[in-house]
Amino acid sequence: MWYQRTVFYEIYVPSFCDSNGDGIGDLQGIISKIPYLSELGIKGIWLTPFYPSPRVDNGYDISNYYDVDKTFGTMEDFKHLLERAHEYGIRVIIDVVINHTSNQHPWFLESKKSKENPYRNYYIWEEKPKNNWESFFAGSAWEYEKETNEYYYHAFSKEQVCLNYSNPRVKEEIFQVLKFWLDLGVDGFRFDVINFLKMQRDKWPDNPYENGKQLHKYDKNQPGILKFIEELKSFVSNWNDKFLLGEIGEDYLEDMLPYVGKEKLDACFNFNIGSIENFDLKKIYEELVKCEKHQIVPTLFFSTHDMKRHFSRLCKEQVNHAKLLAFMMLTLKGVPFLYQGEEIPTKDFRPKSIEEIQDIQGRLWYNNAIKQGFNKEEAFALAYQNTRDFSRSLLEWKDEDLNEDFYQFYQTMIAFRNENEILQTGNYDFIALEDFVLSYRRTSGNQSITFYLNFGETEVLLPKGYQKVLGTQEESEVLKPMNAVALCLGKDESLKL
Ligand code: NOJ
C-alpha cells in the first residue's frame, strides 16, 4: 500500500506556521508551506487536531468533530489544504481523538445535566470514584460534578472526558465522524491513544504501584478493544486505500503487536524505538531486530510533539549525529515520520519559568506539587521534567534559522528513498551491530545496498570491492567516526541518485 512508500511529516498545527501573526499556527500557514514540503520530498502529512476545541490540550479536547477551530481557519481552508496537498502528490492523514471529548462537547453538556439524560451513558459516571486510577497527566482520574452529585472518568485532564464504548451509540457516532472526513477525501487517520478506549464498565480493579508510581495496568487494553479495531478497519475499508495508524500508548513492542495486522491497524507508532530517552544504539538495534522477527513494518521517528526533539535529546545538538540519525531513518525498512522543523534543524525550547509552560501536563504537575506543599522552585522543577513544551514552540521560518547543508542532506536522503523502490520495500539480508557500527543490507530483486553507520570514535575498515552510492564522507577504504555510507557491489546503473 502507498503508505509503505511514503515519507511522512508531522504537523503540530498550533506551532507549524502562523499566517496571520496571532502567534498560533493555522491552516493557511500550512497551505503556504506545501511547496516547501514538496521540495523536501514529503509525500504524506499527519495533521494534529484542528477541530473546534477549548484547546486545553491544544486540540486534543474536541468540542465538535465536524468543523475547524476558528483559530486555525475554516472548513473551506481545510478543503483547500487537502486539494493543494493532493495537487503536490502529498497525502493527508488526520488525527482523530475518539477516546475522549472536551467537557464543552454538546454530548457532555447534555450528559451532565441529569442521570436520565439520553446522553448520560455516553460517558462514565459513578456515585463514588470506582477505583484508584490516576490520570495519565497528573492527579485522580475521577472528577466530581455537583449537578448530579456523581463522578466522571477522565484519563487525561478533567476537561477531556472519556467516552463510554460499552454504549453502542458512542461507536455509531464515531463511525459517522470517520465517514464525514473520509467522504471529504482524507487519506487516513492517526488514532489518538486508541488502546485506551473504555470498552466495558465492570472489572475495573485498582492499578498497582511500583516505586511510588502508579502502573497503568487496567486502564488500557481492555477486553473488547481488538474487536472494535477490527470493526473500525472493516468500516474504513469501504473507502479505498486508507491508511490507519494508531497511537498505542505503550513502550514495548509486544504490547503493540496485537493492534497491527491485516484486519487491524496498518501501523502504529513504534515508541519502542522512537521515544528512547538517551541515544542507545544497542537498544535501537535490538528493537529493529525484534520488529523484523515479528514481521512488523515499524514507523521510524525520534521526535513528536509529545517528546523532546531528538536533535537536542539524542544528538546533544551535534549536526553530525543528527545527520546519522536521518540517514538511519531514511534507509531502514519502515515508514519514516519527520517532526516539523527537524530538517532545519530546530532545537528544544527550554521554559525558564512557570509562565513559559503552556502544556496542560506541565501545568498540572506544577499545580499538584503546590497543593502537596512543594515550594515554587520545586514545583517548577517537576513541571519542567514533565512538560511537553520543548518541541512545541512556534516555527518562525526565518532564513537565518536554516542550516542549508543540513536541509539539503535531508532532501537528498528523502529523494534517494523516494526514487528507489529498494529503500521503500526492500527486505533485510542482515542487520548487525559491532561496537558502534550499525550495518544492514537491503535487497529487492537483484538489487542490493549495504549501509554502514559509524557512531563510534574510531575509523573502521569497509569491506573491499564495494563502491559508495551515497553517504556523509568521500569514497574511502575506511568509515570515519560519525559518518555513514551506502555501498553497492560494483556499479548499480539502475539506482537513481
Ligand atoms: C496523545 C497526544 O499525542 C497527546 O498530545 C495528547 O495530550 C494525549 N494523547 C491526549 O489526547
PDB file of C-alpha atoms and ligand atoms in Angstrom, residues 10 12 46 48-49 57-61 95 97 99-100 137 155-157 160 190 192-193 196 247 271 304-306 359-361 388 392, ligand 1:
ATOM      1  CA  GLU A  10       4.080  15.534  11.367  1.00  0.00           C
ATOM      2  CA  TYR A  12       1.600  20.056  15.032  1.00  0.00           C
ATOM      3  CA  TRP A  46      -0.103  13.973   9.596  1.00  0.00           C
ATOM      4  CA  THR A  48      -2.739  17.037  14.632  1.00  0.00           C
ATOM      5  CA  PRO A  49      -6.289  18.044  15.709  1.00  0.00           C
ATOM      6  CA  ASP A  57      -4.708  20.277  25.417  1.00  0.00           C
ATOM      7  CA  ASN A  58      -4.023  22.095  22.160  1.00  0.00           C
ATOM      8  CA  GLY A  59      -6.922  20.489  20.309  1.00  0.00           C
ATOM      9  CA  TYR A  60      -6.795  17.010  21.827  1.00  0.00           C
ATOM     10  CA  ASP A  61     -10.033  18.092  23.535  1.00  0.00           C
ATOM     11  CA  ASP A  95      -5.622  12.924  13.923  1.00  0.00           C
ATOM     12  CA  VAL A  97      -9.324  11.750  19.181  1.00  0.00           C
ATOM     13  CA  ASN A  99     -11.018   8.206  23.430  1.00  0.00           C
ATOM     14  CA  HIS A 100     -12.415  11.401  24.902  1.00  0.00           C
ATOM     15  CA  PHE A 137      -1.252  13.669  33.170  1.00  0.00           C
ATOM     16  CA  ALA A 155      -7.806   9.518  31.575  1.00  0.00           C
ATOM     17  CA  PHE A 156      -6.192  12.904  30.828  1.00  0.00           C
ATOM     18  CA  SER A 157      -7.211  16.346  32.113  1.00  0.00           C
ATOM     19  CA  GLN A 160     -11.030  15.658  28.442  1.00  0.00           C
ATOM     20  CA  ARG A 190      -3.947   8.762  13.201  1.00  0.00           C
ATOM     21  CA  ASP A 192      -5.072   9.079  19.380  1.00  0.00           C
ATOM     22  CA  VAL A 193      -4.432   6.700  22.341  1.00  0.00           C
ATOM     23  CA  PHE A 196      -7.140   3.390  25.992  1.00  0.00           C
ATOM     24  CA  GLU A 247      -1.086   5.649  18.721  1.00  0.00           C
ATOM     25  CA  PHE A 271       7.691   4.108  20.773  1.00  0.00           C
ATOM     26  CA  THR A 304       6.942  14.086  18.040  1.00  0.00           C
ATOM     27  CA  HIS A 305       5.008  16.861  19.773  1.00  0.00           C
ATOM     28  CA  ASP A 306       4.908  14.719  22.939  1.00  0.00           C
ATOM     29  CA  ASP A 359       1.351  22.463  28.190  1.00  0.00           C
ATOM     30  CA  ILE A 360      -1.502  21.196  30.373  1.00  0.00           C
ATOM     31  CA  GLN A 361       0.625  18.288  31.579  1.00  0.00           C
ATOM     32  CA  ARG A 388       5.890  18.776  26.603  1.00  0.00           C
ATOM     33  CA  ARG A 392       6.132  22.825  20.595  1.00  0.00           C
TER      34      ARG A 392
HETATM   35  C1  NOJ B   1      -1.717  11.698  22.766  1.00  0.00           C
HETATM   36  C2  NOJ B   1      -1.379  13.003  22.111  1.00  0.00           C
HETATM   37  O1  NOJ B   1      -0.288  12.817  21.252  1.00  0.00           O
HETATM   38  C3  NOJ B   1      -1.117  13.976  23.233  1.00  0.00           C
HETATM   39  O2  NOJ B   1      -0.573  15.181  22.760  1.00  0.00           O
HETATM   40  C4  NOJ B   1      -2.410  14.195  23.998  1.00  0.00           C
HETATM   41  O3  NOJ B   1      -2.155  15.018  25.113  1.00  0.00           O
HETATM   42  C5  NOJ B   1      -2.986  12.863  24.516  1.00  0.00           C
HETATM   43  N1  NOJ B   1      -2.951  11.845  23.510  1.00  0.00           N
HETATM   44  C6  NOJ B   1      -4.410  13.025  24.956  1.00  0.00           C
HETATM   45  O4  NOJ B   1      -5.264  13.211  23.870  1.00  0.00           O
END
